[in-house]
């Protein structure tokens, strides 16, 4: 154990970013590919999940079923959600929100207004869908797990944990509430939207941990939303060993253009598995070196 580990007691963190159903499949594939090479970051001392990563993180942290079973679920072809997409008008409103915002919180407020005005399925229907995806992983695990969401009114980021008093299914439903697609989730009288709005990885929540692996289906960043690579660099500057994995060319092709279409989930998982195996050496240098 290093002096840093003795000081903080915080050794390893796995960060799972946002990216829709397809991104979730890719994340699981990457982790399965790492396991093929003998590396298992799913045993991290902390798991941080945003949106797609919230679902995967909750499933992994629960320890129910294991990574093998979770990977096979990505290949079975079962559609746990309907295929949807962001319409062009909504995409344009997202773009305008970025251009007019100066901070992630301001951006979150603008997208919050989009979310609150959108016509979607009911909150109850959406929560039931998320509950089905979580399956037996519907309760907070004993292991540290943080699930992110953004306040639709203030744009502020919150990280729910077991001590929040919020049911895990509600926290994950909020984290997956994509503005303009799914309804904001109501928790304690406030409305919450997708945790990936603040940043696609929210890797800053792993600050203080010594060895960090970030698996982020979206590599994007902007003038107000920090990219996973930028957040990884900031963590490294703070003294952590960090490896950031975002989709390579083969994975991007397999994932397609619509992250919310489950038809691409299996291909994304297979491509992620190949990519995970190919980057295992770099991950091992962080995780076990």
Short mmCIF file of N, CA, C and O in Angstrom, two decimals, residues 16-28 48-59 126 133-134 147-148 172 175-178 194-196 200 215 217 259-260:
data_model
loop_
_atom_site.label_atom_id
_atom_site.label_comp_id
_atom_site.label_asym_id
_atom_site.label_seq_id
_atom_site.Cartn_x
_atom_site.Cartn_y
_atom_site.Cartn_z
N UNK A 16 -18.28 5.35 -15.07
CA UNK A 16 -19.04 4.90 -16.24
C UNK A 16 -19.91 6.05 -16.74
O UNK A 16 -20.76 6.55 -16.01
N UNK A 17 -19.66 6.46 -17.98
CA UNK A 17 -20.31 7.65 -18.50
C UNK A 17 -21.63 7.41 -19.21
O UNK A 17 -22.14 6.29 -19.29
N UNK A 18 -22.18 8.51 -19.74
CA UNK A 18 -23.48 8.49 -20.40
C UNK A 18 -23.34 8.07 -21.86
O UNK A 18 -22.28 8.21 -22.46
N UNK A 19 -24.45 7.56 -22.43
CA UNK A 19 -24.38 7.14 -23.83
C UNK A 19 -25.54 6.30 -24.30
O UNK A 19 -25.43 5.59 -25.31
N UNK A 20 -26.66 6.34 -23.62
CA UNK A 20 -27.85 5.63 -24.07
C UNK A 20 -27.73 4.12 -23.98
O UNK A 20 -26.76 3.57 -23.45
N UNK A 21 -28.73 3.44 -24.50
CA UNK A 21 -28.75 1.97 -24.48
C UNK A 21 -27.53 1.38 -25.18
O UNK A 21 -26.94 0.41 -24.73
N UNK A 22 -27.17 2.00 -26.30
CA UNK A 22 -26.03 1.50 -27.07
C UNK A 22 -24.74 1.72 -26.30
O UNK A 22 -23.87 0.84 -26.25
N UNK A 23 -24.61 2.87 -25.68
CA UNK A 23 -23.43 3.15 -24.88
C UNK A 23 -23.30 2.21 -23.71
O UNK A 23 -22.20 1.78 -23.35
N UNK A 24 -24.44 1.85 -23.10
CA UNK A 24 -24.41 0.90 -21.99
C UNK A 24 -23.87 -0.45 -22.47
O UNK A 24 -23.06 -1.09 -21.80
N UNK A 25 -24.34 -0.89 -23.64
CA UNK A 25 -23.84 -2.14 -24.20
C UNK A 25 -22.35 -2.10 -24.45
O UNK A 25 -21.62 -3.06 -24.17
N UNK A 26 -21.88 -0.97 -24.98
CA UNK A 26 -20.44 -0.81 -25.24
C UNK A 26 -19.64 -0.84 -23.94
O UNK A 26 -18.59 -1.48 -23.87
N UNK A 27 -20.12 -0.16 -22.92
CA UNK A 27 -19.43 -0.16 -21.63
C UNK A 27 -19.27 -1.58 -21.08
O UNK A 27 -18.19 -1.97 -20.63
N UNK A 28 -20.36 -2.33 -21.12
CA UNK A 28 -20.30 -3.71 -20.64
C UNK A 28 -19.30 -4.51 -21.47
O UNK A 28 -18.52 -5.31 -20.93
N UNK A 48 -18.82 5.26 -10.10
CA UNK A 48 -19.60 6.46 -10.42
C UNK A 48 -20.33 6.20 -11.72
O UNK A 48 -19.72 5.81 -12.72
N UNK A 49 -21.65 6.39 -11.73
CA UNK A 49 -22.43 6.14 -12.93
C UNK A 49 -23.30 7.31 -13.32
O UNK A 49 -23.97 7.90 -12.46
N UNK A 50 -23.28 7.64 -14.61
CA UNK A 50 -24.12 8.71 -15.14
C UNK A 50 -24.94 8.18 -16.31
O UNK A 50 -24.36 7.61 -17.25
N UNK A 51 -26.26 8.33 -16.24
CA UNK A 51 -27.15 7.94 -17.33
C UNK A 51 -26.96 6.46 -17.67
O UNK A 51 -27.22 5.60 -16.82
N UNK A 52 -26.49 6.13 -18.86
CA UNK A 52 -26.23 4.73 -19.20
C UNK A 52 -25.33 4.09 -18.15
O UNK A 52 -25.53 2.95 -17.73
N UNK A 53 -24.32 4.83 -17.73
CA UNK A 53 -23.40 4.33 -16.73
C UNK A 53 -24.04 4.11 -15.38
O UNK A 53 -23.56 3.31 -14.57
N UNK A 54 -25.14 4.83 -15.11
CA UNK A 54 -25.87 4.62 -13.85
C UNK A 54 -26.49 3.23 -13.82
O UNK A 54 -26.47 2.54 -12.80
N UNK A 55 -27.07 2.83 -14.95
CA UNK A 55 -27.68 1.50 -15.04
C UNK A 55 -26.61 0.42 -14.90
O UNK A 55 -26.72 -0.51 -14.09
N UNK A 56 -25.54 0.55 -15.69
CA UNK A 56 -24.48 -0.45 -15.66
C UNK A 56 -23.81 -0.48 -14.28
O UNK A 56 -23.55 -1.55 -13.72
N UNK A 57 -23.56 0.70 -13.73
CA UNK A 57 -22.92 0.77 -12.42
C UNK A 57 -23.76 0.11 -11.34
O UNK A 57 -23.23 -0.61 -10.49
N UNK A 58 -25.07 0.35 -11.37
CA UNK A 58 -25.95 -0.26 -10.38
C UNK A 58 -25.96 -1.77 -10.52
O UNK A 58 -25.95 -2.51 -9.53
N UNK A 59 -25.99 -2.25 -11.76
CA UNK A 59 -26.00 -3.69 -11.98
C UNK A 59 -24.70 -4.33 -11.51
O UNK A 59 -24.70 -5.40 -10.90
N UNK A 126 -41.95 5.52 -17.19
CA UNK A 126 -40.50 5.54 -17.35
C UNK A 126 -39.81 4.84 -16.19
O UNK A 126 -38.85 4.08 -16.40
N UNK A 133 -35.00 -2.78 -16.32
CA UNK A 133 -33.60 -2.87 -16.73
C UNK A 133 -32.70 -3.24 -15.56
O UNK A 133 -31.75 -4.01 -15.71
N UNK A 134 -32.99 -2.68 -14.41
CA UNK A 134 -32.17 -2.97 -13.24
C UNK A 134 -32.37 -4.39 -12.73
O UNK A 134 -31.46 -5.00 -12.18
N UNK A 147 -24.63 7.86 -8.12
CA UNK A 147 -25.47 8.00 -9.30
C UNK A 147 -25.76 9.49 -9.49
O UNK A 147 -26.28 10.14 -8.58
N UNK A 148 -25.46 10.02 -10.66
CA UNK A 148 -25.58 11.46 -10.87
C UNK A 148 -26.92 11.85 -11.51
O UNK A 148 -27.51 11.08 -12.26
N UNK A 172 -31.55 6.20 -10.44
CA UNK A 172 -31.16 5.81 -11.80
C UNK A 172 -32.15 6.37 -12.82
O UNK A 172 -31.75 6.82 -13.90
N UNK A 175 -31.17 9.86 -13.39
CA UNK A 175 -29.90 9.95 -14.11
C UNK A 175 -30.08 9.68 -15.60
O UNK A 175 -29.28 10.14 -16.41
N UNK A 176 -31.12 8.92 -15.96
CA UNK A 176 -31.36 8.55 -17.35
C UNK A 176 -32.42 9.41 -18.04
O UNK A 176 -32.84 9.11 -19.16
N UNK A 177 -32.86 10.49 -17.38
CA UNK A 177 -33.95 11.31 -17.90
C UNK A 177 -33.44 12.29 -18.97
O UNK A 177 -33.22 13.48 -18.70
N UNK A 178 -33.25 11.80 -20.17
CA UNK A 178 -32.72 12.61 -21.26
C UNK A 178 -33.73 13.71 -21.62
O UNK A 178 -34.88 13.40 -21.97
N UNK A 194 -31.09 14.06 -16.75
CA UNK A 194 -29.92 13.23 -17.05
C UNK A 194 -28.62 13.73 -16.43
O UNK A 194 -28.22 14.88 -16.64
N UNK A 195 -27.93 12.84 -15.69
CA UNK A 195 -26.66 13.21 -15.08
C UNK A 195 -25.58 13.52 -16.08
O UNK A 195 -24.60 14.21 -15.76
N UNK A 196 -25.71 13.00 -17.31
CA UNK A 196 -24.73 13.27 -18.34
C UNK A 196 -24.79 14.67 -18.91
O UNK A 196 -23.94 15.05 -19.72
N UNK A 200 -20.26 14.28 -19.67
CA UNK A 200 -20.62 12.94 -20.12
C UNK A 200 -20.04 11.85 -19.24
O UNK A 200 -20.45 10.70 -19.34
N UNK A 215 -14.65 4.84 -18.31
CA UNK A 215 -15.18 4.22 -19.53
C UNK A 215 -16.35 5.10 -19.98
O UNK A 215 -17.41 5.12 -19.35
N UNK A 217 -18.79 6.28 -23.16
CA UNK A 217 -19.27 6.09 -24.53
C UNK A 217 -19.23 7.35 -25.38
O UNK A 217 -19.15 7.28 -26.61
N UNK A 259 -27.76 6.52 -30.30
CA UNK A 259 -27.42 5.82 -29.07
C UNK A 259 -28.64 5.27 -28.35
O UNK A 259 -28.50 4.49 -27.40
N UNK A 260 -29.84 5.63 -28.81
CA UNK A 260 -31.07 5.20 -28.14
C UNK A 260 -31.78 4.08 -28.89
O UNK A 260 -32.93 3.77 -28.57
#
